[in-house]
Amino acid sequence: MLPRFAPSGPHGDDIEQLPPDLRLLRLRLIPLRRVETDLRHRLSDSTVPVTPELSVRSLAQLSHSPNPASLLRETAEAQDVITSLREDIRHLWLDERVRTALRQKGIRVEEGAGFFLNDLDRIAISSYTPSDDDVLRARLRTMGVQEWRIPFPPAPGQHPTFSQPWALYDVGGARTQRRAWLPFFDGVNAIIFLAPLSPFDTPLPEDPSVTHLGDTLALWHAITSTPLLARTTLIVFLNKCDLLKCKLKSGVRWTDWVRGYKGEEEVGAVVRWMRDRFREIARTKSPPAAKGRTIYVYPTSVTDTKATAVTLKSVRDGILREHLKMAEFV
Ligand SMILES: Nc1nc2c(ncn2[C@@H]2O[C@H](COP(=O)(O)OP(=O)(O)OP(=O)(O)O)[C@@H](O)[C@H]2O)c(=O)[nH]1
Ligand SMILES: [Mg+2]
């Protein structure tokens, strides 16, 4: 899937100012706009407001679509157009003038969700089938609350009771989705709080007066101070560390966006500082009933499945330990 370069393309005078070869390239690539509109219409959830970022419905939702056969046909047609334009797409993406213009406008498509332009030879071909990794990198927006049953084998030496499947509830993070969370707070053993670090300089679409990171910290504040969650194990994933690393390397400065930071512009230092911020908020804002609650904080890049599997094992052990502590077994 191709990311959008900007909310709208160049118009009028802007197009006139393009060098002739880029103007020609633009003309040749125009069919992609149609492909994008069609795919967006087909794949997106019509109940979700249209945003520049494309989110897709889950397979379960898609299989309820009125005409799955026509969806497949249209997807194949879109694939044909993309395939036929592969070299033009490549030219555009590799063109230094285009890259400079993107940089000047502060647009970093390569850091966005589902970025595939470096993989054209693998993806813009008629036989392309998405890999697990591609699916992981696509944006699948959670609507409402989705429940998953996950078989978790017991850790060595653990009682088989703990081998029963765990119920995992994935809740949508957008502000409009948060009111659906409350009923799930009651009796929940643990919350994994995903805090993306890389959007420290990007405004929250729902409220551009705050950054994503500012919103994340406010949300963490709210979660830690909720009395209903006083006995809930809280696990924080300081996520998107890979993207944070790229962003810091490209020269965007954490210090310019996050008040109070005086450390180095380097991912390790930023992660340590954020870990302390999360712990500090939990320490000062938790209700008295949460006294002694353990807060686990992990730096993660969850698209790295191998490393995440290791983290999840440790999360599982932590949850079991807390569970046992609670039951006064230890
Ligand atoms: N590179 C990188 N991409 C990530 C990481 N974590 C998530 N993403 C990507 O970020 C996008 C958003 O992920 P989602 O799982 O849809 O985000 P979410 O937080 O669940 O969003 P909602 O469902 O709206 O609450 C996807 O394209 C993911 O592949 C990460 O650690 N590194
Ligand atoms: Mg989600």
CSV table of C-alpha atoms and ligand atoms in Angstrom, one decimal:
chain,number,residue,atom,x,y,z
A,1,MET,CA,0.0,0.0,0.0
A,2,LEU,CA,1.4,3.4,-0.9
A,3,PRO,CA,1.5,6.1,1.7
A,4,ARG,CA,0.2,9.5,1.0
A,5,PHE,CA,2.9,12.1,0.4
A,6,ALA,CA,0.8,15.0,1.6
A,7,PRO,CA,-2.9,15.6,2.5
A,8,SER,CA,-3.2,17.1,-1.0
A,9,GLY,CA,-1.0,17.1,-4.1
A,10,PRO,CA,0.4,20.2,-5.8
A,11,HIS,CA,-2.1,22.4,-7.5
A,12,GLY,CA,-2.2,25.2,-10.0
A,13,ASP,CA,1.0,27.3,-9.8
A,14,ASP,CA,2.8,24.5,-7.9
A,15,ILE,CA,2.4,22.1,-10.8
A,16,GLU,CA,3.6,24.8,-13.3
A,17,GLN,CA,6.8,25.2,-11.3
A,18,LEU,CA,7.7,21.5,-11.4
A,19,PRO,CA,10.5,20.6,-13.8
A,20,PRO,CA,9.1,19.0,-17.0
A,21,ASP,CA,10.3,15.5,-16.1
A,22,LEU,CA,8.6,15.6,-12.7
A,23,ARG,CA,5.5,17.0,-14.3
A,24,LEU,CA,5.5,14.1,-16.7
A,25,LEU,CA,6.1,11.7,-13.9
A,26,ARG,CA,3.2,13.2,-12.0
A,27,LEU,CA,0.9,12.7,-15.0
A,28,ARG,CA,2.0,9.1,-15.4
A,29,LEU,CA,1.3,8.4,-11.7
A,30,ILE,CA,-2.1,9.9,-11.6
A,31,PRO,CA,-3.9,6.5,-11.9
A,32,LEU,CA,-2.5,5.7,-8.4
A,33,ARG,CA,-4.8,8.3,-7.0
A,34,ARG,CA,-7.7,6.3,-8.3
A,35,VAL,CA,-6.2,3.1,-6.9
A,36,GLU,CA,-5.8,4.8,-3.5
A,37,THR,CA,-9.3,6.1,-3.4
A,38,ASP,CA,-10.8,2.7,-4.4
A,39,LEU,CA,-8.6,0.8,-1.9
A,40,ARG,CA,-9.3,3.3,0.8
A,41,HIS,CA,-13.0,2.9,0.2
A,42,ARG,CA,-12.8,-0.9,0.1
A,43,LEU,CA,-10.5,-1.5,3.0
A,44,SER,CA,-11.3,1.2,5.5
A,45,ASP,CA,-14.1,1.1,8.0
A,46,SER,CA,-16.7,3.5,6.7
A,47,THR,CA,-17.7,4.3,10.3
A,48,VAL,CA,-14.2,5.8,11.0
A,49,PRO,CA,-13.7,9.4,10.0
A,50,VAL,CA,-11.3,9.8,7.0
A,51,THR,CA,-7.8,10.6,8.0
A,52,PRO,CA,-4.6,11.0,5.9
A,53,GLU,CA,-3.5,7.7,7.5
A,54,LEU,CA,-5.0,4.6,6.0
A,55,SER,CA,-6.3,2.1,8.4
A,56,VAL,CA,-7.8,-1.2,7.3
A,57,ARG,CA,-10.6,-3.4,8.6
A,58,SER,CA,-9.7,-6.7,10.1
A,59,LEU,CA,-10.2,-9.9,8.1
A,60,ALA,CA,-13.3,-10.7,10.2
A,61,GLN,CA,-14.9,-7.4,9.2
A,62,LEU,CA,-13.9,-7.8,5.6
A,63,SER,CA,-15.4,-11.2,5.3
A,64,HIS,CA,-18.7,-9.7,6.2
A,65,SER,CA,-18.4,-7.2,3.3
A,66,PRO,CA,-21.3,-7.5,0.8
A,67,ASN,CA,-19.2,-8.8,-2.0
A,68,PRO,CA,-15.9,-10.4,-1.2
A,69,ALA,CA,-15.4,-11.6,-4.8
A,70,SER,CA,-15.6,-8.1,-6.2
A,71,LEU,CA,-13.2,-7.0,-3.5
A,72,LEU,CA,-10.7,-9.6,-4.6
A,73,ARG,CA,-11.1,-8.5,-8.3
A,74,GLU,CA,-10.7,-4.9,-7.5
A,75,THR,CA,-7.6,-5.6,-5.4
A,76,ALA,CA,-6.1,-7.5,-8.3
A,77,GLU,CA,-6.8,-4.6,-10.6
A,78,ALA,CA,-5.1,-2.2,-8.2
A,79,GLN,CA,-2.1,-4.6,-8.0
A,80,ASP,CA,-1.9,-4.5,-11.9
A,81,VAL,CA,-1.8,-0.7,-11.9
A,82,ILE,CA,0.8,-0.6,-9.1
A,83,THR,CA,2.9,-3.2,-10.9
A,84,SER,CA,2.8,-1.3,-14.2
A,85,LEU,CA,3.9,1.9,-12.5
A,86,ARG,CA,6.7,0.3,-10.5
A,87,GLU,CA,9.6,2.1,-12.3
A,88,ASP,CA,7.8,5.4,-12.2
A,89,ILE,CA,7.2,5.0,-8.5
A,90,ARG,CA,10.9,4.2,-8.0
A,91,HIS,CA,12.0,7.2,-10.0
A,92,LEU,CA,9.8,9.5,-7.9
A,93,TRP,CA,11.0,8.0,-4.6
A,94,LEU,CA,14.7,8.1,-5.5
A,95,ASP,CA,14.6,11.6,-7.0
A,96,GLU,CA,16.8,13.9,-4.9
A,97,ARG,CA,14.6,17.0,-5.7
A,98,VAL,CA,11.6,15.2,-4.3
A,99,ARG,CA,13.5,14.0,-1.2
A,100,THR,CA,14.7,17.6,-0.6
A,101,ALA,CA,11.2,18.9,-0.9
A,102,LEU,CA,9.8,16.3,1.5
A,103,ARG,CA,12.6,17.1,4.0
A,104,GLN,CA,11.9,20.8,3.7
A,105,LYS,CA,8.2,20.2,4.4
A,106,GLY,CA,9.1,18.0,7.4
A,107,ILE,CA,7.4,15.0,5.8
A,108,ARG,CA,9.1,11.7,6.8
A,109,VAL,CA,7.0,9.1,5.0
A,110,GLU,CA,9.7,6.4,5.7
A,111,GLU,CA,8.9,6.7,9.4
A,112,GLY,CA,5.2,6.2,9.0
A,113,ALA,CA,3.2,3.1,9.5
A,114,GLY,CA,3.3,0.6,6.7
A,115,PHE,CA,6.1,2.2,4.7
A,116,PHE,CA,6.9,0.0,1.7
A,117,LEU,CA,8.6,2.2,-0.9
A,118,ASN,CA,12.0,0.6,-0.3
A,119,ASP,CA,10.5,-2.8,-1.1
A,120,LEU,CA,9.1,-2.1,-4.6
A,121,ASP,CA,10.8,-5.0,-6.2
A,122,ARG,CA,9.1,-7.4,-3.8
A,123,ILE,CA,5.8,-5.7,-3.6
A,124,ALA,CA,5.0,-4.0,-6.9
A,125,ILE,CA,4.8,-7.3,-8.7
A,126,SER,CA,1.7,-9.2,-9.8
A,127,SER,CA,2.5,-12.3,-7.7
A,128,TYR,CA,2.9,-10.3,-4.5
A,129,THR,CA,1.5,-11.9,-1.4
A,130,PRO,CA,1.9,-10.0,1.9
A,131,SER,CA,4.3,-11.6,4.3
A,132,ASP,CA,3.5,-11.8,8.1
A,133,ASP,CA,5.9,-8.9,8.5
A,134,ASP,CA,4.0,-6.8,5.9
A,135,VAL,CA,0.8,-7.5,7.8
A,136,LEU,CA,2.5,-6.5,11.0
A,137,ARG,CA,3.6,-3.2,9.4
A,138,ALA,CA,0.2,-2.4,8.0
A,139,ARG,CA,-2.0,-0.2,10.1
A,140,LEU,CA,-4.9,-2.1,11.6
A,141,ARG,CA,-6.8,0.4,13.7
A,142,THR,CA,-8.6,-1.2,16.7
A,143,MET,CA,-12.2,-0.3,16.8
A,144,GLY,CA,-14.0,-0.9,20.2
A,145,VAL,CA,-12.4,-3.7,22.1
A,146,GLN,CA,-11.2,-6.9,20.6
A,147,GLU,CA,-10.8,-10.1,22.6
A,148,TRP,CA,-8.2,-12.7,21.9
A,149,ARG,CA,-7.7,-16.0,23.7
A,150,ILE,CA,-4.0,-16.8,23.8
A,151,PRO,CA,-2.7,-20.2,24.9
A,152,PHE,CA,0.2,-19.5,27.2
A,153,PRO,CA,2.2,-22.7,28.2
A,154,PRO,CA,3.1,-22.6,31.9
A,155,ALA,CA,6.7,-21.6,32.6
A,156,PRO,CA,9.0,-24.5,33.7
A,157,GLY,CA,7.9,-25.7,37.2
A,158,GLN,CA,4.7,-23.8,37.2
A,159,HIS,CA,1.4,-25.2,38.2
A,160,PRO,CA,-0.8,-26.3,35.1
A,161,THR,CA,-3.6,-24.0,36.3
A,162,PHE,CA,-1.5,-21.3,34.7
A,163,SER,CA,-1.6,-23.0,31.3
A,164,GLN,CA,-5.2,-22.0,30.7
A,165,PRO,CA,-5.5,-19.5,27.9
A,166,TRP,CA,-5.2,-15.9,28.7
A,167,ALA,CA,-7.9,-13.4,27.6
A,168,LEU,CA,-6.3,-10.5,26.0
A,169,TYR,CA,-8.3,-7.4,25.3
A,170,ASP,CA,-7.0,-5.0,22.6
A,171,VAL,CA,-8.5,-1.6,23.1
A,172,GLY,CA,-8.5,1.2,20.5
A,173,GLY,CA,-6.2,4.0,21.6
A,174,ALA,CA,-7.8,6.9,19.7
A,175,ARG,CA,-9.6,9.3,22.1
A,176,THR,CA,-13.0,8.5,20.7
A,177,GLN,CA,-12.3,4.8,21.6
A,178,ARG,CA,-11.3,5.3,25.2
A,179,ARG,CA,-14.8,5.4,26.7
A,180,ALA,CA,-15.1,1.7,25.8
A,181,TRP,CA,-12.3,0.8,28.2
A,182,LEU,CA,-14.0,1.3,31.5
A,183,PRO,CA,-16.0,-2.0,31.7
A,184,PHE,CA,-12.8,-3.9,31.1
A,185,PHE,CA,-10.9,-2.4,34.0
A,186,ASP,CA,-12.9,-4.4,36.5
A,187,GLY,CA,-11.0,-7.5,37.5
A,188,VAL,CA,-8.2,-7.2,34.9
A,189,ASN,CA,-4.9,-8.7,36.1
A,190,ALA,CA,-2.6,-6.6,34.0
A,191,ILE,CA,-2.5,-3.8,31.5
A,192,ILE,CA,0.2,-3.5,28.8
A,193,PHE,CA,0.4,0.2,28.1
A,194,LEU,CA,2.0,0.9,24.7
A,195,ALA,CA,3.7,4.3,24.7
A,196,PRO,CA,5.0,5.1,21.3
A,197,LEU,CA,8.1,7.3,21.8
A,198,SER,CA,8.8,8.3,18.2
A,199,PRO,CA,5.9,10.7,17.7
A,200,PHE,CA,7.3,13.1,20.3
A,201,ASP,CA,7.2,15.9,17.8
A,202,THR,CA,3.9,15.1,16.0
A,203,PRO,CA,0.5,16.6,16.9
A,204,LEU,CA,-2.3,14.3,18.0
A,205,PRO,CA,-4.8,14.3,15.2
A,206,GLU,CA,-7.7,14.6,17.6
A,207,ASP,CA,-6.2,17.6,19.4
A,208,PRO,CA,-3.3,19.3,17.5
A,209,SER,CA,-2.5,21.4,20.6
A,210,VAL,CA,-0.7,18.4,22.2
A,211,THR,CA,1.8,16.0,20.8
A,212,HIS,CA,1.3,12.2,20.7
A,213,LEU,CA,3.8,11.9,23.5
A,214,GLY,CA,2.1,14.5,25.6
A,215,ASP,CA,-1.2,12.7,25.2
A,216,THR,CA,0.4,9.4,26.1
A,217,LEU,CA,1.8,10.8,29.4
A,218,ALA,CA,-1.6,12.4,30.2
A,219,LEU,CA,-3.2,9.0,29.6
A,220,TRP,CA,-0.6,7.2,31.8
A,221,HIS,CA,-1.4,9.8,34.5
A,222,ALA,CA,-5.1,8.9,34.2
A,223,ILE,CA,-4.5,5.1,34.3
A,224,THR,CA,-2.2,5.1,37.3
A,225,SER,CA,-4.5,7.3,39.3
A,226,THR,CA,-7.6,5.2,38.6
A,227,PRO,CA,-8.7,3.5,41.9
A,228,LEU,CA,-10.3,0.6,40.0
A,229,LEU,CA,-6.8,-0.3,38.7
A,230,ALA,CA,-5.0,-0.1,42.1
A,231,ARG,CA,-4.4,-3.8,42.2
A,232,THR,CA,-3.6,-4.2,38.5
A,233,THR,CA,-0.1,-4.9,37.3
A,234,LEU,CA,1.0,-2.2,35.0
A,235,ILE,CA,3.4,-2.9,32.2
A,236,VAL,CA,4.7,-0.1,30.0
A,237,PHE,CA,6.2,-0.8,26.5
A,238,LEU,CA,8.2,2.3,25.6
A,239,ASN,CA,7.6,1.4,21.9
A,240,LYS,CA,8.8,2.4,18.5
A,241,CYS,CA,12.3,2.7,19.7
A,242,ASP,CA,13.6,1.8,16.2
A,243,LEU,CA,11.7,4.8,14.8
A,244,LEU,CA,12.9,7.0,17.6
A,245,LYS,CA,16.5,6.1,16.9
A,246,CYS,CA,16.0,7.0,13.2
A,247,LYS,CA,14.3,10.2,14.1
A,248,LEU,CA,17.0,11.3,16.5
A,249,LYS,CA,19.7,10.4,14.0
A,250,SER,CA,18.0,12.5,11.4
A,251,GLY,CA,18.5,15.5,13.6
A,252,VAL,CA,15.1,16.0,15.2
A,253,ARG,CA,15.9,16.9,18.8
A,254,TRP,CA,14.1,15.5,21.8
A,255,THR,CA,15.2,18.5,23.8
A,256,ASP,CA,13.3,20.8,21.5
A,257,TRP,CA,10.0,19.1,22.2
A,258,VAL,CA,10.1,17.6,25.6
A,259,ARG,CA,10.3,20.0,28.6
A,260,GLY,CA,12.8,19.2,31.3
A,261,TYR,CA,15.1,16.9,29.3
A,262,LYS,CA,18.7,17.7,29.5
A,263,GLY,CA,20.3,14.5,28.4
A,264,GLU,CA,21.9,13.3,25.2
A,265,GLU,CA,20.1,13.1,21.8
A,266,GLU,CA,20.5,9.4,21.9
A,267,VAL,CA,17.9,6.6,22.1
A,268,GLY,CA,19.3,4.9,25.2
A,269,ALA,CA,19.4,8.1,27.2
A,270,VAL,CA,15.9,9.1,26.1
A,271,VAL,CA,14.5,5.7,27.0
A,272,ARG,CA,16.1,5.8,30.5
A,273,TRP,CA,14.7,9.3,31.0
A,274,MET,CA,11.2,8.2,29.9
A,275,ARG,CA,11.3,5.2,32.1
A,276,ASP,CA,12.0,7.4,35.1
A,277,ARG,CA,9.1,9.8,34.0
A,278,PHE,CA,6.7,6.9,33.8
A,279,ARG,CA,7.8,5.5,37.2
A,280,GLU,CA,7.7,9.0,38.8
A,281,ILE,CA,4.1,9.6,37.6
A,282,ALA,CA,3.0,6.2,38.9
A,283,ARG,CA,4.7,6.9,42.2
A,284,THR,CA,3.2,10.3,42.8
A,285,LYS,CA,-0.3,9.8,41.2
A,286,SER,CA,-1.3,6.3,42.3
A,287,PRO,CA,-4.1,6.0,44.8
A,288,PRO,CA,-3.1,4.8,48.3
A,289,ALA,CA,-4.6,1.3,47.6
A,290,ALA,CA,-1.9,0.9,44.9
A,291,LYS,CA,0.9,1.0,47.5
A,292,GLY,CA,3.7,-1.4,46.5
A,293,ARG,CA,2.3,-1.9,43.0
A,294,THR,CA,5.1,-3.0,40.6
A,295,ILE,CA,5.5,-1.1,37.4
A,296,TYR,CA,7.4,-2.9,34.7
A,297,VAL,CA,8.9,-0.8,31.9
A,298,TYR,CA,10.4,-2.3,28.7
A,299,PRO,CA,11.9,-0.5,25.7
A,300,THR,CA,10.4,-2.2,22.7
A,301,SER,CA,10.1,-2.1,18.9
A,302,VAL,CA,7.2,-4.5,18.6
A,303,THR,CA,7.6,-5.0,14.9
A,304,ASP,CA,10.8,-6.9,15.8
A,305,THR,CA,9.0,-10.1,16.6
A,306,LYS,CA,12.0,-12.0,17.9
A,307,ALA,CA,12.9,-9.4,20.5
A,308,THR,CA,9.2,-8.9,21.4
A,309,ALA,CA,8.8,-12.7,22.0
A,310,VAL,CA,11.5,-12.5,24.7
A,311,THR,CA,9.9,-9.4,26.2
A,312,LEU,CA,6.5,-11.1,26.3
A,313,LYS,CA,8.0,-14.1,28.1
A,314,SER,CA,9.3,-11.8,30.8
A,315,VAL,CA,6.0,-10.0,30.9
A,316,ARG,CA,4.2,-13.3,31.4
A,317,ASP,CA,6.5,-14.2,34.3
A,318,GLY,CA,6.0,-10.8,35.9
A,319,ILE,CA,2.2,-11.2,35.7
A,320,LEU,CA,2.3,-14.7,37.2
A,321,ARG,CA,4.6,-13.4,40.0
A,322,GLU,CA,2.2,-10.6,40.8
A,323,HIS,CA,-0.7,-13.0,40.6
A,324,LEU,CA,1.0,-15.3,43.1
A,325,LYS,CA,1.9,-12.4,45.4
A,326,MET,CA,-1.7,-11.3,45.4
A,327,ALA,CA,-2.9,-14.7,46.2
A,328,GLU,CA,-0.4,-14.7,49.1
A,329,PHE,CA,1.3,-17.9,47.8
A,330,VAL,CA,4.7,-16.3,48.1
B,1,LIG,N1,8.7,0.5,13.1
B,1,LIG,C1,7.8,0.2,14.0
B,1,LIG,N2,6.5,0.3,13.7
B,1,LIG,C2,5.6,0.0,14.7
B,1,LIG,C3,6.0,-0.3,16.0
B,1,LIG,N3,4.8,-0.5,16.7
B,1,LIG,C4,3.8,-0.4,15.9
B,1,LIG,N4,4.2,0.0,14.7
B,1,LIG,C5,3.4,0.3,13.5
B,1,LIG,O1,2.6,1.4,13.8
B,1,LIG,C6,1.3,1.2,13.2
B,1,LIG,C7,0.3,1.4,14.2
B,1,LIG,O2,0.1,0.2,14.9
B,1,LIG,P1,-1.3,-0.2,15.5
B,1,LIG,O3,-1.1,-1.5,16.1
B,1,LIG,O4,-2.3,0.0,14.5
B,1,LIG,O5,-1.5,0.9,16.6
B,1,LIG,P2,-2.4,1.0,17.8
B,1,LIG,O6,-1.7,1.7,18.9
B,1,LIG,O7,-3.0,-0.3,18.1
B,1,LIG,O8,-3.5,2.0,17.3
B,1,LIG,P3,-5.1,1.9,17.6
B,1,LIG,O9,-5.5,0.5,17.2
B,1,LIG,O10,-5.7,3.0,16.8
B,1,LIG,O11,-5.2,2.1,19.1
B,1,LIG,C8,1.4,-0.1,12.5
B,1,LIG,O12,1.7,0.1,11.1
B,1,LIG,C9,2.5,-0.9,13.1
B,1,LIG,O13,3.2,-1.7,12.2
B,1,LIG,C10,7.4,-0.3,16.3
B,1,LIG,O14,7.8,-0.6,17.4
B,1,LIG,N5,8.2,0.0,15.3
B,2,MG,MG,-4.7,-1.2,17.8
